[in-house]
CSV table of C-alpha atoms and ligand atoms in Angstrom, one decimal:
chain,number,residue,atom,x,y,z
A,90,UNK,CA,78.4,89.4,118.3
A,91,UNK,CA,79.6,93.3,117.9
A,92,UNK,CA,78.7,96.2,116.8
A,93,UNK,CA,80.0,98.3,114.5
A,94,UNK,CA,84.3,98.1,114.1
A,95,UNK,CA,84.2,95.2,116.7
A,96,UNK,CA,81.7,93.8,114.5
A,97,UNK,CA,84.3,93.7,111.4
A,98,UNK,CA,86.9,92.3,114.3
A,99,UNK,CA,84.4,89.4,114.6
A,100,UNK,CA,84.2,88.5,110.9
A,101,UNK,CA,87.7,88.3,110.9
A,102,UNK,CA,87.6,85.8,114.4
A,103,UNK,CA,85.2,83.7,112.3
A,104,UNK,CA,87.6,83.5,109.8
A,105,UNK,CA,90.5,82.5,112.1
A,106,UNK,CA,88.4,80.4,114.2
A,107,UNK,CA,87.3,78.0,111.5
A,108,UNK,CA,90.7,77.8,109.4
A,109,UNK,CA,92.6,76.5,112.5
A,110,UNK,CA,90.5,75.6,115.1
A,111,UNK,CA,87.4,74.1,112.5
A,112,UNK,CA,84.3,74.8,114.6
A,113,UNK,CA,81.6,76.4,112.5
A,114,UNK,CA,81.1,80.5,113.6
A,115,UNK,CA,78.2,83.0,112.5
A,116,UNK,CA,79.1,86.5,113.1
A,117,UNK,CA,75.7,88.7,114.2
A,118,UNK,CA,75.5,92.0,114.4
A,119,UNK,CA,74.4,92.6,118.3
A,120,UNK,CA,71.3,94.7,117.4
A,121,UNK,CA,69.9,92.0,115.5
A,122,UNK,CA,70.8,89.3,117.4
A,123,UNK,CA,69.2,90.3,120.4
A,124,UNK,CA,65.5,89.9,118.0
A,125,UNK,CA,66.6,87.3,115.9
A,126,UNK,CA,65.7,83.7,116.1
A,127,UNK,CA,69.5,82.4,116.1
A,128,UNK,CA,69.8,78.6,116.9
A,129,UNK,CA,71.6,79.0,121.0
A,130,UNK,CA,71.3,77.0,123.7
A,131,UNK,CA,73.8,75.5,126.3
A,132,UNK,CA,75.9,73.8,124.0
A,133,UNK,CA,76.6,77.3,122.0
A,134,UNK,CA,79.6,79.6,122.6
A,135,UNK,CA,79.0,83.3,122.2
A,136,UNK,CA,81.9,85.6,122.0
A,137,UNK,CA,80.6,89.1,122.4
A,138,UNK,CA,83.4,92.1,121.3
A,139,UNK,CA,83.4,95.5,122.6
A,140,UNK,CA,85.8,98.2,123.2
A,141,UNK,CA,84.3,100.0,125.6
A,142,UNK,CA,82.3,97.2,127.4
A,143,UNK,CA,79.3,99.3,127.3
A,144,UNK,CA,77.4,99.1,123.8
A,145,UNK,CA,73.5,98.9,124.4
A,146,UNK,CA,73.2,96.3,122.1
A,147,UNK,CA,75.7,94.5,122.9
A,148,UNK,CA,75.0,94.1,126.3
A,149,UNK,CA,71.3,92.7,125.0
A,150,UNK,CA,72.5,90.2,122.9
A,151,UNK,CA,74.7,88.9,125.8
A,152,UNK,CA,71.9,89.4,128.3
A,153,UNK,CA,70.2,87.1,125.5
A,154,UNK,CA,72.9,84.3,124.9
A,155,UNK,CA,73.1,84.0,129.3
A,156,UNK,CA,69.3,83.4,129.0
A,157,UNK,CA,69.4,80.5,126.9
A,158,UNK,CA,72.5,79.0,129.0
A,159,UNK,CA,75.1,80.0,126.4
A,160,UNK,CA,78.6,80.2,127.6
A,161,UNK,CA,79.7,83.8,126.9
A,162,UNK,CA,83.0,85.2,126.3
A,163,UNK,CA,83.7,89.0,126.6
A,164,UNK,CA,86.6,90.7,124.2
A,165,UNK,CA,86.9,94.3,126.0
A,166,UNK,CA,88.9,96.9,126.3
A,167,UNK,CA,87.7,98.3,129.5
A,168,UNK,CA,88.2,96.3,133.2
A,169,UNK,CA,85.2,96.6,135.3
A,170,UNK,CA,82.8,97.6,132.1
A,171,UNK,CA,79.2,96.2,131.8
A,172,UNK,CA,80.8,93.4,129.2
A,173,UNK,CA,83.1,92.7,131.0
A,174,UNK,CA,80.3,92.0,134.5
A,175,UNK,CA,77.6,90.1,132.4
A,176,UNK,CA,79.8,87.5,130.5
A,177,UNK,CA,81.0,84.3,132.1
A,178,UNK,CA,85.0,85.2,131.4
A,179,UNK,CA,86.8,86.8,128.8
A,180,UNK,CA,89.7,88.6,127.9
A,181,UNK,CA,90.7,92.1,128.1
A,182,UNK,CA,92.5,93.8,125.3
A,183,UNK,CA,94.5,96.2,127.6
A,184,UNK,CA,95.3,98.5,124.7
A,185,UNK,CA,95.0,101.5,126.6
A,186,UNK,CA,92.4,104.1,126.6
A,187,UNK,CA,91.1,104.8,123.2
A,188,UNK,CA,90.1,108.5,122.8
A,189,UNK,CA,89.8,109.4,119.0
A,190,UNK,CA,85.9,108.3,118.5
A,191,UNK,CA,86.9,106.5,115.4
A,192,UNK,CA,88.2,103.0,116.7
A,193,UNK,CA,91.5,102.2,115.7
A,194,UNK,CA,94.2,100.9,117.6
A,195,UNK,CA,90.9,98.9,119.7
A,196,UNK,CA,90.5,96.9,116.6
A,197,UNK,CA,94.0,95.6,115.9
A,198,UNK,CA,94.0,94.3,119.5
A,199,UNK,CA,90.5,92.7,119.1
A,200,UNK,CA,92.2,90.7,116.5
A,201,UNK,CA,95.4,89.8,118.0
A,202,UNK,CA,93.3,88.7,121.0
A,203,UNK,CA,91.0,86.5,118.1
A,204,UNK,CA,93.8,85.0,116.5
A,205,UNK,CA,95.6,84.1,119.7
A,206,UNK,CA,91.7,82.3,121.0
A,207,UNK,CA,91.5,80.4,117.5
A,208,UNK,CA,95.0,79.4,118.1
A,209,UNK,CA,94.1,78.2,121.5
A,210,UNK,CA,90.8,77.0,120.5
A,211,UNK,CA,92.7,74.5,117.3
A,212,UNK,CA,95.1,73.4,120.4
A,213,UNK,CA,92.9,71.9,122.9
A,214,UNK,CA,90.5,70.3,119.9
A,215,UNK,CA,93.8,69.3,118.7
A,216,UNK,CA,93.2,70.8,115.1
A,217,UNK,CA,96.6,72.1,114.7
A,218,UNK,CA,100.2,70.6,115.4
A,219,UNK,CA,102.5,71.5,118.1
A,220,UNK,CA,105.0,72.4,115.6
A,221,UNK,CA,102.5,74.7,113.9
A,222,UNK,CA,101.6,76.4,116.7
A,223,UNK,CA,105.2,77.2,117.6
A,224,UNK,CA,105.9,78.3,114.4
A,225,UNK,CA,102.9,80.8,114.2
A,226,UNK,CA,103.8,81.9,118.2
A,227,UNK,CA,107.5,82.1,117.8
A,228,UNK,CA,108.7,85.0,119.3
A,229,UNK,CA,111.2,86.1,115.6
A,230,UNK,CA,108.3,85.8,114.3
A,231,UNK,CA,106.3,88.0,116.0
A,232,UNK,CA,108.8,90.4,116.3
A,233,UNK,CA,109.8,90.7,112.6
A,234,UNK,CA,105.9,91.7,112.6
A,235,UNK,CA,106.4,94.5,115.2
A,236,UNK,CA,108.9,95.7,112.6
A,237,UNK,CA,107.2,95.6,109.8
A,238,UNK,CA,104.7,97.9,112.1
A,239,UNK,CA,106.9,100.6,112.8
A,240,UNK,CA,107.8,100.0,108.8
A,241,UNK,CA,104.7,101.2,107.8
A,242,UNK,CA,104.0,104.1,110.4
A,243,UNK,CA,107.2,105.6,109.0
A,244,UNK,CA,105.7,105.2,105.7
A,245,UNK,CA,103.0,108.0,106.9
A,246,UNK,CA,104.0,111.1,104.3
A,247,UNK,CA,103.5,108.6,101.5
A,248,UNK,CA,100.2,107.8,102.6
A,249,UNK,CA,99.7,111.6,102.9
A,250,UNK,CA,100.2,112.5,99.7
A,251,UNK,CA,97.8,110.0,98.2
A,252,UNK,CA,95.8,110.9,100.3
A,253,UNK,CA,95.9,114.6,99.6
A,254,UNK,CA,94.9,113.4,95.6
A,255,UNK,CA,92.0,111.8,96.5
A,256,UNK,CA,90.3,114.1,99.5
A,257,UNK,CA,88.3,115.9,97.1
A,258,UNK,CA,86.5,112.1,95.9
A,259,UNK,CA,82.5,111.7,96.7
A,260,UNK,CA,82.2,107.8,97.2
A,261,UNK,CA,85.4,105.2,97.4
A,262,UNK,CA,84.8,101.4,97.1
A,263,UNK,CA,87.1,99.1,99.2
A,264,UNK,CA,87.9,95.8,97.8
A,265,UNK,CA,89.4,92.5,99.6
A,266,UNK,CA,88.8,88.8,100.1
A,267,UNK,CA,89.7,86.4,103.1
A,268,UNK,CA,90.7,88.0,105.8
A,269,UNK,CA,91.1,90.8,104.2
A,270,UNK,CA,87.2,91.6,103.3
A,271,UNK,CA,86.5,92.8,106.6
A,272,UNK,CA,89.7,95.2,106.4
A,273,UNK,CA,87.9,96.6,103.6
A,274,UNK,CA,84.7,97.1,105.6
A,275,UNK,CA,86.4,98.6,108.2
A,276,UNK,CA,88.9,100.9,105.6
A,277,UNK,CA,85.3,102.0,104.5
A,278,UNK,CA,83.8,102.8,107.7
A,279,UNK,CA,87.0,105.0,109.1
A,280,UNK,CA,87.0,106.8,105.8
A,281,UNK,CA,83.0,107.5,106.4
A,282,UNK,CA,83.1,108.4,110.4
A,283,UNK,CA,86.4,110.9,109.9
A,284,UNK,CA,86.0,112.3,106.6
A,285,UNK,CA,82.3,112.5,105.8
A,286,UNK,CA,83.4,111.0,102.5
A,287,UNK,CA,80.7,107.7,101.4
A,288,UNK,CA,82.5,104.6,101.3
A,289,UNK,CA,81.6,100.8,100.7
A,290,UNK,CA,83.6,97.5,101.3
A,291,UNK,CA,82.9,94.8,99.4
A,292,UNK,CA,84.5,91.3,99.0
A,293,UNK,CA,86.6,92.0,95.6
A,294,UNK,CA,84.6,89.5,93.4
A,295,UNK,CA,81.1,90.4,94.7
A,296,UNK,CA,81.9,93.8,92.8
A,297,UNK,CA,81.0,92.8,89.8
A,298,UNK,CA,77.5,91.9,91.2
A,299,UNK,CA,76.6,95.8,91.3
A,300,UNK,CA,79.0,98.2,92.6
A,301,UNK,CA,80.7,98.2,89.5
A,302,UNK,CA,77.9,99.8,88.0
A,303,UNK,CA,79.1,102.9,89.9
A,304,UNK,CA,82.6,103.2,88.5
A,305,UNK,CA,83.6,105.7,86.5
A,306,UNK,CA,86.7,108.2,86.1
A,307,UNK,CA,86.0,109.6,89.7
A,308,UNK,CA,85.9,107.0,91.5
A,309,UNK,CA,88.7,106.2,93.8
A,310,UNK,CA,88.6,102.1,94.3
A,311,UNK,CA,91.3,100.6,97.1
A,312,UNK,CA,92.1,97.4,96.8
A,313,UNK,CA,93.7,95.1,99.2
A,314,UNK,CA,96.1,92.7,97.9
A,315,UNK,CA,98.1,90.1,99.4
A,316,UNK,CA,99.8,87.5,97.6
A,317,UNK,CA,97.7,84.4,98.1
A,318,UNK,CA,95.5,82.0,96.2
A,319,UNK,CA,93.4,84.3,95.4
A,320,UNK,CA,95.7,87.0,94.3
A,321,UNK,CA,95.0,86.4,90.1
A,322,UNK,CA,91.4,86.8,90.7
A,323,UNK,CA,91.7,90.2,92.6
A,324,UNK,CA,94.0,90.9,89.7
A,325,UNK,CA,91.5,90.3,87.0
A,326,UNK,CA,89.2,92.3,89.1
A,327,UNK,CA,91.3,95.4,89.1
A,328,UNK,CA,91.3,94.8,85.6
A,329,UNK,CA,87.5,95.3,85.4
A,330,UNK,CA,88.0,98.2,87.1
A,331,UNK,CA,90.8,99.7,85.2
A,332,UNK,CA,89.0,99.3,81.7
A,333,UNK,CA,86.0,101.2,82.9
A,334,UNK,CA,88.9,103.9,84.1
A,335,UNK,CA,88.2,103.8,87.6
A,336,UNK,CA,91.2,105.1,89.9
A,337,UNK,CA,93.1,102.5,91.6
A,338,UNK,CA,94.9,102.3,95.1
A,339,UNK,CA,96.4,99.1,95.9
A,340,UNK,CA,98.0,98.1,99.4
A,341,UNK,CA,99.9,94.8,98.6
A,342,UNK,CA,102.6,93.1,99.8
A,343,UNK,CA,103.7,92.1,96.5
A,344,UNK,CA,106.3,93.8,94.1
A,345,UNK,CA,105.2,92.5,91.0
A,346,UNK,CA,105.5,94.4,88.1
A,347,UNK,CA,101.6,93.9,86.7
A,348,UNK,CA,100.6,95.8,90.3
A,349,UNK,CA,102.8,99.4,89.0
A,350,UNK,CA,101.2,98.8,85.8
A,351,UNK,CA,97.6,99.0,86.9
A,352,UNK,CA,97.6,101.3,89.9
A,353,UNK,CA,97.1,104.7,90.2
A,354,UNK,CA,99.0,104.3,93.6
A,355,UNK,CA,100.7,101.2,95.6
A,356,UNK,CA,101.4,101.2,99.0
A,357,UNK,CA,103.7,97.8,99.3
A,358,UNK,CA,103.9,96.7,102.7
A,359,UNK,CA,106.7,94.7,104.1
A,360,UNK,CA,105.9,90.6,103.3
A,361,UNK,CA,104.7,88.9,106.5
A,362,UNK,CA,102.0,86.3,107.2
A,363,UNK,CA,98.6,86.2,106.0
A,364,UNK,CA,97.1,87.5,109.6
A,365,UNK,CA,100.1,90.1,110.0
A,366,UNK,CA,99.5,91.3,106.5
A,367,UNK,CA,95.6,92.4,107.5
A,368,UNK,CA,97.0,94.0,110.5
A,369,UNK,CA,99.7,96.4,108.2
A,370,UNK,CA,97.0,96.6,106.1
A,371,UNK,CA,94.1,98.0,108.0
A,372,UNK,CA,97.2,100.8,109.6
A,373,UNK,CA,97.7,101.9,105.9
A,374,UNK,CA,93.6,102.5,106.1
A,375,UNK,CA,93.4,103.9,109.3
A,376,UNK,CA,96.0,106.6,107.9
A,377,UNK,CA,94.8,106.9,104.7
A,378,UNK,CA,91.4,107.8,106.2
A,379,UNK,CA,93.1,110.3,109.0
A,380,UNK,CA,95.2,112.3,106.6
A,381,UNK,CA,91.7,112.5,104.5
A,382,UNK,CA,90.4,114.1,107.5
A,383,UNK,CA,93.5,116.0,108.1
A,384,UNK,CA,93.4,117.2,104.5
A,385,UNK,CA,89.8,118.2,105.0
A,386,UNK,CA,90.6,120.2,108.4
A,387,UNK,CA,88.5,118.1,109.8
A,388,UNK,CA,88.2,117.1,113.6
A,389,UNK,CA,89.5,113.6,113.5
A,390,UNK,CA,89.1,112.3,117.3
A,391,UNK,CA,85.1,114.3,117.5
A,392,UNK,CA,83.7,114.0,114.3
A,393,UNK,CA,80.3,115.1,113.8
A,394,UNK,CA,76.9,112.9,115.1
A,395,UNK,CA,78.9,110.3,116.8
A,396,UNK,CA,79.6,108.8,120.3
A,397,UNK,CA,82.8,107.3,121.8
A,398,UNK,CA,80.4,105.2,123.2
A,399,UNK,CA,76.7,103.8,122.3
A,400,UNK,CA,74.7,103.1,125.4
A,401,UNK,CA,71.2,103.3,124.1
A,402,UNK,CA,68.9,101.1,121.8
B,720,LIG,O1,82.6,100.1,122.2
B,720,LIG,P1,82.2,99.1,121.1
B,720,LIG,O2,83.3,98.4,120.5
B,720,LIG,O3,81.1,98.2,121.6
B,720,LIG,O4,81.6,100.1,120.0
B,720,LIG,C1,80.9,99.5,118.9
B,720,LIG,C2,80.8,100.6,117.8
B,720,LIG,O5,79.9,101.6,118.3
B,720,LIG,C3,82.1,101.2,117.4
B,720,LIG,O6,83.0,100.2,117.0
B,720,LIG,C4,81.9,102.2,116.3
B,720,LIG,O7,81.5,101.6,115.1
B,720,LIG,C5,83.2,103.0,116.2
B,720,LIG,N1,82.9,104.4,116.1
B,720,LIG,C6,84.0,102.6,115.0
B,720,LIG,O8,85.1,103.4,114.7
């Protein structure tokens, strides 16, 4: 349970959670958890995500899950914070403090810390092998993934410039599956808070359940594609797009031929692992969304109507 970015963090926990560690997850927004009539009682497990520990709703919805004799878990940023008082134990993300109001580098260790739990969780049910686990906790492995970090920050005056095309755009739809769904969301929701520009994420195949009914010449449409099994179908979606000349920005990881041919733009990002390529990915977002802003000469760490942090109802 979340709010807001930490809320897309959770999504992609669930995700995680289930494919290794294979114990069923619902992801609730705090505010309507703390009213709803959710199944929890003292067999139930709630992990409650905040950065700054002191989200009004999220504190309810914890306050909620200790009433019914849940065991809660707190994911925060900040030592001593309410979350991190009112849960049973829980893990601090230590990523420093987070100024810009937008929440950004908060989020990619909200992950990290998610993937490393479900990795944890799958080893003590004993849903994953030792030799697995090594292999996705290897130390080469995790840093060739802190290289292909500092790959894609120096790749910042590309993302610039495509971002400069597109800062004058009304509405953008963000488009992903997997894992890579709530990149989208949250791609969406940094474009909104720092650029005042409407945005929606959508899981890529759901577009053609509405959404598309919006696209037309003007409409900038990002999609996020890794090479996976579902990588054809995003292509075919792109497709649907492209034929009802809707502008295309892909962030892949692949260097197929078929991607140039259809994209307006391509950001390819160095090839990784699925979790380390919706890390890379939601950097290229986070960018794209600041050099919007930046473009805009708009204040990026105060923008308008919000709060670093929500403490009331
Ligand atoms: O401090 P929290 O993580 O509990 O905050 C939750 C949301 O208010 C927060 O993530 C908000 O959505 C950010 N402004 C997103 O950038």
């Amino acid at each position: 349970t979340a709010c807001g970015t930490s809320w897309h963090a959770g999504l992609i926990g669930k995700n995680l959670i289930e494919r290794f560690a294979q114990v069923s997850v619902q992801v609730e927004y705090a505010s309507e958890f703390r009213y709803n009539h959710s199944i929890i009682d003292n067999k139930t497990t709630v992990i409650a995500i905040s950065q700054s520990g002191e989200t009004a709703d999220t504190l309810a919805a914890i306050k909620k899950a200790n009433d019914r004799g849940a065991i809660t878990i707190g994911i925060c940023n900040v030592p001593g914070s309410s979350v991190s008082r009112e849960t049973d134990c829980g893990i601090h993300t230590r990523c420093g403090h987070e100024i810009g109001v937008a929440s950004t580098k908060a989020f990619t260790a909200q992950i990290t810390i998610l993937y490393l739990l479900a990795l944890k969780f799958a080893d003590s049910r004993k849903t994953i092998t030792k030799n697995k686990l090594k292999a996705y906790l290897d130390k080469s492995a995790i840093n060739s993934g802190l290289r292909s970090l500092s790959k894609v920050l120096k790749a910042e005056k590309s993302i610039n410039k495509i971002a400069k095309k597109y800062k004058k755009a009304s509405d953008f739809l963000y488009l992903g599956r997997g894992l890579n769904f709530p990149v989208a969301l949250e791609g969406a929701l940094k474009l909104k808070e720092i650029s005042y520009i409407h945005a929606e994420g959508y899981p890529a195949a759901e577009m053609k359940h509405g959404p598309i009914a919006l696209v037309d010449k003007n409409m900038p449409n990002v999609f996020i594609v890794p090479k996976d099994q579902t990588y054809d179908k995003i292509i075919s979606n792109i497709e649907e797009i492209k034929s009802r000349k809707g502008k295309i920005i892909i962030i892949t990881d692949s260097r197929d031929k078929i991607l140039k041919s259809l994209a307006n733009d391509l950001i390819i990002v160095p090839k990784t692992n699925h979790f380390m390529f919706c890390q890379l990915a939601t950097i290229v977002l986070q960018l794209f969304a600041y050099y919007i802003a930046v473009g805009k000469k708009l204040n990026v760490d105060q923008p308008r109507n919000l709060a670093k942090s929500v403490t009331v109802e």
